[in-house]
mmCIF file of C-alpha atoms and ligand atoms in Angstrom:
data_model
loop_
_atom_site.group_PDB
_atom_site.id
_atom_site.type_symbol
_atom_site.label_atom_id
_atom_site.label_comp_id
_atom_site.label_asym_id
_atom_site.label_seq_id
_atom_site.Cartn_x
_atom_site.Cartn_y
_atom_site.Cartn_z
ATOM 1 C CA MET A 1 -6.899 -13.139 14.401
ATOM 2 C CA LYS A 2 -2.809 -11.897 13.150
ATOM 3 C CA ILE A 3 -2.019 -8.324 12.269
ATOM 4 C CA VAL A 4 1.153 -7.592 10.461
ATOM 5 C CA ILE A 5 2.246 -3.813 9.833
ATOM 6 C CA THR A 6 4.998 -3.150 7.491
ATOM 7 C CA LYS A 7 6.426 0.016 5.870
ATOM 8 C CA SER A 8 5.100 -0.570 2.028
ATOM 9 C CA TYR A 9 3.415 -1.593 -0.714
ATOM 10 C CA ASP A 10 6.296 -3.885 -1.414
ATOM 11 C CA GLU A 11 7.325 -5.284 2.450
ATOM 12 C CA MET A 12 2.882 -6.172 2.706
ATOM 13 C CA SER A 13 3.680 -8.628 -0.510
ATOM 14 C CA GLU A 14 6.746 -9.655 0.326
ATOM 15 C CA LYS A 15 5.009 -10.870 3.190
ATOM 16 C CA ALA A 16 1.895 -12.066 1.513
ATOM 17 C CA PHE A 17 3.462 -14.272 -0.594
ATOM 18 C CA GLU A 18 5.662 -15.818 2.313
ATOM 19 C CA VAL A 19 2.017 -17.227 3.846
ATOM 20 C CA MET A 20 1.236 -18.702 0.088
ATOM 21 C CA LYS A 21 4.660 -20.129 0.064
ATOM 22 C CA GLN A 22 4.473 -21.617 2.779
ATOM 23 C CA VAL A 23 0.877 -23.131 1.839
ATOM 24 C CA VAL A 24 1.743 -24.239 -1.477
ATOM 25 C CA LEU A 25 5.259 -25.786 -0.476
ATOM 26 C CA GLN A 26 3.469 -27.905 2.144
ATOM 27 C CA LYS A 27 0.333 -29.099 -0.049
ATOM 28 C CA ASN A 28 1.486 -29.156 -3.208
ATOM 29 C CA ASP A 29 -2.016 -29.597 -4.432
ATOM 30 C CA ALA A 30 -3.688 -26.915 -2.408
ATOM 31 C CA VAL A 31 -6.797 -25.450 -2.842
ATOM 32 C CA ILE A 32 -6.217 -21.412 -3.254
ATOM 33 C CA GLY A 33 -8.514 -18.751 -3.532
ATOM 34 C CA LEU A 34 -7.740 -15.995 -5.030
ATOM 35 C CA ALA A 35 -9.054 -11.943 -5.295
ATOM 36 C CA THR A 36 -8.882 -9.551 -8.476
ATOM 37 C CA GLY A 37 -8.481 -5.911 -7.511
ATOM 38 C CA THR A 38 -5.044 -3.964 -7.638
ATOM 39 C CA THR A 39 -3.756 -4.706 -4.006
ATOM 40 C CA PRO A 40 -2.719 -8.569 -4.764
ATOM 41 C CA LEU A 41 -0.790 -7.613 -8.008
ATOM 42 C CA GLY A 42 3.249 -7.739 -5.951
ATOM 43 C CA LEU A 43 2.101 -10.645 -4.782
ATOM 44 C CA TYR A 44 0.840 -12.169 -8.194
ATOM 45 C CA ASN A 45 4.327 -11.287 -9.016
ATOM 46 C CA LEU A 46 6.410 -12.662 -6.617
ATOM 47 C CA LEU A 47 4.282 -16.110 -7.456
ATOM 48 C CA ILE A 48 5.193 -15.656 -10.807
ATOM 49 C CA LYS A 49 8.719 -14.868 -9.257
ATOM 50 C CA ALA A 50 8.868 -17.993 -7.572
ATOM 51 C CA CYS A 51 7.677 -19.813 -9.734
ATOM 52 C CA GLU A 52 10.003 -19.021 -12.734
ATOM 53 C CA ASN A 53 12.564 -19.725 -10.178
ATOM 54 C CA LYS A 54 11.266 -23.319 -9.693
ATOM 55 C CA GLU A 55 10.767 -22.646 -5.862
ATOM 56 C CA ILE A 56 6.993 -23.695 -6.034
ATOM 57 C CA SER A 57 4.590 -25.556 -9.024
ATOM 58 C CA PHE A 58 0.917 -24.890 -9.764
ATOM 59 C CA LYS A 59 0.929 -28.123 -11.539
ATOM 60 C CA ASP A 60 -1.550 -29.581 -8.882
ATOM 61 C CA ILE A 61 -2.574 -26.505 -7.181
ATOM 62 C CA LYS A 62 -6.526 -25.547 -7.615
ATOM 63 C CA THR A 63 -7.383 -22.059 -7.449
ATOM 64 C CA ILE A 64 -11.287 -20.955 -7.165
ATOM 65 C CA ASN A 65 -11.850 -17.142 -7.760
ATOM 66 C CA LEU A 66 -14.369 -14.619 -5.227
ATOM 67 C CA ASP A 67 -16.171 -12.878 -8.100
ATOM 68 C CA GLU A 68 -16.391 -12.441 -11.535
ATOM 69 C CA TYR A 69 -19.263 -9.563 -13.457
ATOM 70 C CA LYS A 70 -22.581 -10.711 -13.863
ATOM 71 C CA GLY A 71 -23.063 -10.891 -18.211
ATOM 72 C CA ILE A 72 -19.685 -10.258 -19.336
ATOM 73 C CA ASP A 73 -17.867 -13.422 -21.281
ATOM 74 C CA LYS A 74 -14.584 -14.299 -20.199
ATOM 75 C CA SER A 75 -13.372 -13.141 -23.352
ATOM 76 C CA ASN A 76 -13.724 -9.187 -22.292
ATOM 77 C CA LYS A 77 -10.814 -7.484 -21.025
ATOM 78 C CA ASN A 78 -12.942 -6.083 -17.989
ATOM 79 C CA SER A 79 -14.257 -10.009 -16.923
ATOM 80 C CA TYR A 80 -12.206 -11.457 -13.888
ATOM 81 C CA HIS A 81 -11.265 -14.140 -15.798
ATOM 82 C CA TYR A 82 -9.143 -12.008 -18.424
ATOM 83 C CA PHE A 83 -7.603 -9.885 -15.520
ATOM 84 C CA MET A 84 -6.222 -13.471 -13.831
ATOM 85 C CA GLN A 85 -5.188 -14.605 -16.704
ATOM 86 C CA GLN A 86 -3.209 -11.551 -17.570
ATOM 87 C CA ASN A 87 -2.269 -10.710 -14.043
ATOM 88 C CA LEU A 88 -1.231 -13.939 -12.937
ATOM 89 C CA PHE A 89 -2.267 -17.561 -14.959
ATOM 90 C CA LYS A 90 -0.619 -17.448 -17.883
ATOM 91 C CA TYR A 91 2.768 -16.725 -16.445
ATOM 92 C CA VAL A 92 2.438 -20.423 -13.851
ATOM 93 C CA ASP A 93 3.114 -23.161 -14.255
ATOM 94 C CA ILE A 94 -0.720 -23.866 -13.253
ATOM 95 C CA ASN A 95 -3.080 -26.663 -15.452
ATOM 96 C CA GLN A 96 -6.533 -24.201 -17.144
ATOM 97 C CA LYS A 97 -8.775 -27.022 -15.796
ATOM 98 C CA ASN A 98 -7.692 -26.013 -12.488
ATOM 99 C CA ILE A 99 -8.465 -22.297 -12.422
ATOM 100 C CA TYR A 100 -12.677 -21.844 -11.101
ATOM 101 C CA ILE A 101 -14.382 -18.684 -11.964
ATOM 102 C CA GLU A 102 -18.041 -17.944 -11.961
ATOM 103 C CA LYS A 103 -19.265 -17.968 -15.212
ATOM 104 C CA GLY A 104 -20.074 -14.538 -16.070
ATOM 105 C CA ASN A 105 -22.650 -15.485 -18.699
ATOM 106 C CA ALA A 106 -24.184 -18.001 -17.006
ATOM 107 C CA GLU A 107 -27.427 -18.790 -18.710
ATOM 108 C CA CYS A 108 -29.174 -19.565 -15.713
ATOM 109 C CA ASP A 109 -27.884 -17.461 -11.835
ATOM 110 C CA LEU A 110 -29.499 -19.965 -10.106
ATOM 111 C CA ALA A 111 -28.109 -23.281 -11.520
ATOM 112 C CA GLU A 112 -24.381 -21.127 -11.332
ATOM 113 C CA CYS A 113 -24.975 -20.155 -8.330
ATOM 114 C CA LYS A 114 -25.611 -23.895 -6.634
ATOM 115 C CA ARG A 115 -22.601 -24.750 -9.524
ATOM 116 C CA TYR A 116 -19.900 -22.620 -7.291
ATOM 117 C CA ASN A 117 -21.452 -22.891 -4.437
ATOM 118 C CA GLU A 118 -20.368 -27.075 -4.839
ATOM 119 C CA LEU A 119 -17.043 -26.967 -6.139
ATOM 120 C CA LEU A 120 -16.725 -24.880 -2.733
ATOM 121 C CA ASP A 121 -17.514 -27.523 -1.159
ATOM 122 C CA LYS A 122 -15.912 -30.345 -3.294
ATOM 123 C CA PHE A 123 -12.704 -28.450 -2.682
ATOM 124 C CA PRO A 124 -12.193 -26.299 0.234
ATOM 125 C CA GLN A 125 -10.094 -23.368 0.417
ATOM 126 C CA ASP A 126 -6.945 -23.805 1.983
ATOM 127 C CA ILE A 127 -5.852 -20.184 1.858
ATOM 128 C CA GLN A 128 -7.999 -17.502 0.694
ATOM 129 C CA LEU A 129 -6.827 -14.599 -0.408
ATOM 130 C CA LEU A 130 -8.770 -11.167 0.360
ATOM 131 C CA GLY A 131 -8.647 -7.758 -0.052
ATOM 132 C CA ILE A 132 -10.783 -5.171 1.306
ATOM 133 C CA GLY A 133 -13.044 -1.951 0.048
ATOM 134 C CA SER A 134 -12.990 1.354 1.466
ATOM 135 C CA ASP A 135 -16.659 0.502 2.777
ATOM 136 C CA GLY A 136 -15.660 -3.049 4.421
ATOM 137 C CA HIS A 137 -16.844 -5.502 1.472
ATOM 138 C CA ILE A 138 -15.046 -8.706 0.813
ATOM 139 C CA GLY A 139 -15.349 -10.497 -2.406
ATOM 140 C CA PHE A 140 -18.429 -8.254 -3.992
ATOM 141 C CA ASN A 141 -20.301 -8.485 -0.399
ATOM 142 C CA GLU A 142 -21.738 -5.567 0.469
ATOM 143 C CA PRO A 143 -22.202 -3.742 3.483
ATOM 144 C CA GLY A 144 -25.947 -5.808 4.593
ATOM 145 C CA THR A 145 -25.254 -8.508 2.896
ATOM 146 C CA LYS A 146 -25.814 -12.010 5.484
ATOM 147 C CA PHE A 147 -23.592 -13.416 6.959
ATOM 148 C CA ASP A 148 -24.858 -16.714 6.257
ATOM 149 C CA SER A 149 -24.933 -15.992 2.515
ATOM 150 C CA LEU A 150 -23.725 -18.264 -0.102
ATOM 151 C CA THR A 151 -22.868 -17.464 -3.576
ATOM 152 C CA HIS A 152 -24.682 -14.887 -5.263
ATOM 153 C CA VAL A 153 -25.517 -12.374 -7.733
ATOM 154 C CA VAL A 154 -25.197 -8.859 -6.197
ATOM 155 C CA ASN A 155 -26.501 -5.072 -7.496
ATOM 156 C CA LEU A 156 -23.395 -3.310 -7.026
ATOM 157 C CA LYS A 157 -22.855 -0.609 -5.260
ATOM 158 C CA LYS A 158 -23.122 3.087 -6.574
ATOM 159 C CA SER A 159 -19.568 3.311 -4.641
ATOM 160 C CA THR A 160 -18.128 0.436 -5.891
ATOM 161 C CA ILE A 161 -19.490 0.760 -9.496
ATOM 162 C CA LYS A 162 -16.682 4.281 -9.153
ATOM 163 C CA ASP A 163 -13.975 2.398 -7.488
ATOM 164 C CA ASN A 164 -13.598 -0.429 -10.337
ATOM 165 C CA SER A 165 -14.324 2.136 -12.835
ATOM 166 C CA ARG A 166 -10.922 3.040 -13.203
ATOM 167 C CA LEU A 167 -10.395 -0.206 -15.182
ATOM 168 C CA PHE A 168 -12.814 0.705 -17.386
ATOM 169 C CA ASN A 169 -12.859 2.907 -20.238
ATOM 170 C CA LYS A 170 -15.809 4.751 -19.413
ATOM 171 C CA ILE A 171 -18.037 4.670 -16.094
ATOM 172 C CA SER A 172 -21.081 3.729 -18.100
ATOM 173 C CA GLU A 173 -19.334 0.179 -18.958
ATOM 174 C CA VAL A 174 -18.562 -1.482 -15.880
ATOM 175 C CA PRO A 175 -21.331 -4.103 -15.323
ATOM 176 C CA LYS A 176 -24.080 -3.258 -12.522
ATOM 177 C CA GLN A 177 -24.213 -7.161 -11.090
ATOM 178 C CA ALA A 178 -21.781 -9.677 -10.095
ATOM 179 C CA TYR A 179 -21.645 -13.043 -9.064
ATOM 180 C CA THR A 180 -19.596 -13.645 -5.517
ATOM 181 C CA GLN A 181 -18.941 -16.182 -3.169
ATOM 182 C CA GLY A 182 -21.055 -15.562 -0.028
ATOM 183 C CA ILE A 183 -19.377 -14.755 3.254
ATOM 184 C CA LYS A 184 -20.397 -17.997 4.388
ATOM 185 C CA ASN A 185 -17.984 -19.658 1.437
ATOM 186 C CA ILE A 186 -15.358 -17.173 2.608
ATOM 187 C CA MET A 187 -15.336 -18.056 6.336
ATOM 188 C CA ASN A 188 -15.544 -21.495 5.273
ATOM 189 C CA ALA A 189 -11.470 -21.563 4.126
ATOM 190 C CA LYS A 190 -8.870 -22.666 6.675
ATOM 191 C CA LYS A 191 -6.708 -19.954 6.696
ATOM 192 C CA ILE A 192 -7.721 -16.399 5.391
ATOM 193 C CA LEU A 193 -5.013 -13.655 4.161
ATOM 194 C CA ILE A 194 -6.279 -10.879 3.912
ATOM 195 C CA ILE A 195 -4.049 -8.209 2.655
ATOM 196 C CA ALA A 196 -4.604 -4.326 2.103
ATOM 197 C CA ASN A 197 -2.814 -0.466 1.601
ATOM 198 C CA GLY A 198 -2.639 3.133 1.435
ATOM 199 C CA LYS A 199 -4.945 5.641 3.592
ATOM 200 C CA ASN A 200 -8.290 4.951 2.300
ATOM 201 C CA LYS A 201 -8.849 1.442 3.318
ATOM 202 C CA ALA A 202 -7.890 2.758 6.840
ATOM 203 C CA LYS A 203 -11.575 2.923 7.594
ATOM 204 C CA ALA A 204 -12.304 0.003 6.528
ATOM 205 C CA VAL A 205 -9.411 -2.276 8.252
ATOM 206 C CA GLN A 206 -10.240 -0.348 11.686
ATOM 207 C CA LYS A 207 -13.871 -0.850 11.573
ATOM 208 C CA ALA A 208 -12.766 -4.806 10.439
ATOM 209 C CA ILE A 209 -10.009 -5.581 12.960
ATOM 210 C CA CYS A 210 -11.599 -3.111 16.086
ATOM 211 C CA GLY A 211 -15.197 -2.593 15.439
ATOM 212 C CA PRO A 212 -18.099 -4.906 16.274
ATOM 213 C CA ILE A 213 -18.920 -7.604 14.401
ATOM 214 C CA THR A 214 -22.123 -6.393 11.644
ATOM 215 C CA GLU A 215 -23.027 -7.276 9.116
ATOM 216 C CA LYS A 216 -22.498 -3.302 8.104
ATOM 217 C CA VAL A 217 -18.497 -4.263 8.012
ATOM 218 C CA PRO A 218 -18.948 -7.332 6.015
ATOM 219 C CA ALA A 219 -15.001 -7.698 6.924
ATOM 220 C CA SER A 220 -15.714 -7.662 10.396
ATOM 221 C CA ILE A 221 -16.883 -11.518 10.471
ATOM 222 C CA LEU A 222 -13.375 -12.520 9.959
ATOM 223 C CA GLN A 223 -12.804 -11.198 13.676
ATOM 224 C CA LEU A 224 -14.321 -14.770 14.060
ATOM 225 C CA HIS A 225 -11.859 -16.764 11.749
ATOM 226 C CA PRO A 226 -9.659 -19.261 13.765
ATOM 227 C CA ASP A 227 -7.105 -18.388 11.435
ATOM 228 C CA CYS A 228 -7.111 -15.315 9.807
ATOM 229 C CA THR A 229 -4.101 -12.590 8.940
ATOM 230 C CA PHE A 230 -4.154 -9.201 8.168
ATOM 231 C CA ILE A 231 -1.007 -7.921 6.547
ATOM 232 C CA LEU A 232 -0.877 -4.303 6.197
ATOM 233 C CA ASP A 233 0.889 -1.252 5.073
ATOM 234 C CA GLU A 234 2.030 2.426 7.337
ATOM 235 C CA GLU A 235 -1.680 3.538 5.746
ATOM 236 C CA ALA A 236 -3.926 1.225 5.693
ATOM 237 C CA ALA A 237 -2.738 0.221 9.214
ATOM 238 C CA SER A 238 -3.160 4.319 10.438
ATOM 239 C CA LEU A 239 -6.068 4.416 12.405
ATOM 240 C CA LEU A 240 -5.621 0.825 14.507
HETATM 241 C C1 LIG B 301 -12.168 -8.722 -6.361
HETATM 242 C C2 LIG B 301 -13.050 -8.635 -4.859
HETATM 243 C C3 LIG B 301 -12.273 -7.253 -3.933
HETATM 244 C C4 LIG B 301 -11.369 -6.593 -3.999
HETATM 245 C C5 LIG B 301 -11.489 -5.366 -2.928
HETATM 246 C C6 LIG B 301 -10.445 -4.319 -3.324
HETATM 247 O O1 LIG B 301 -12.228 -9.401 -6.086
HETATM 248 O O2 LIG B 301 -13.331 -9.408 -4.349
HETATM 249 O O3 LIG B 301 -13.424 -7.517 -2.942
HETATM 250 O O4 LIG B 301 -10.297 -7.135 -2.856
HETATM 251 O O5 LIG B 301 -12.611 -4.938 -3.625
HETATM 252 O O6 LIG B 301 -9.952 -3.921 -4.776
HETATM 253 P P1 LIG B 301 -8.157 -3.461 -4.579
HETATM 254 O O7 LIG B 301 -7.774 -4.620 -3.969
HETATM 255 O O8 LIG B 301 -8.947 -3.288 -6.196
HETATM 256 O O9 LIG B 301 -8.852 -1.798 -3.716
#
């Protein structure tokens, strides 16, 4: 595992951008696993700029997102589909057909999970970008999720609903369930890039990197990945 500690959020985003850029430059049709949340926004801005400057292109890139709220349509402003369009996809030259995210309003959970697992088998991620929850979750895999889990429906924990409610008008609007890639799907990625900033992530980062590998801390499994890089700001790294 490689650990890079940076002085600020901006430097964390720049270092993460360098890693992503290398993957895209080495393989113009790379499969990139993406995450939502506030942590990757700086990185997404840098990817947009690089695309505008013709430094990189998403023309043949495929993206596969980690997760999506269950029960909401992709046009819903709180969906992760919408988030990704607003914060990355609409500004880069990606082919909309190459964007994959779980269907929040799928009719059948089992069929949707099967479809997504088959997709991940067909297009394994060349790189998977991750953020980390303050409880150590990755994707929506909450503490206690089996390490051999595949795409599944999750009942979101109260603390995750509370963390995520900042993006909604009211906490009661936050969906109670979500689809997420499982931990096994994430671990199948050839390369993992995990980014974290801020004091509220320090404990989770410390447990993920230095603690025992346990299903109580989903991100601790990353210690076993052959090519995983943590890029942290000083606050997130403060307990290492
Ligand atoms: C989002 C996701 C989550 C977030 C995590 C951190 O697709 O999979 O695991 O990465 O909750 O979220 P932020 O970046 O908002 O702190």
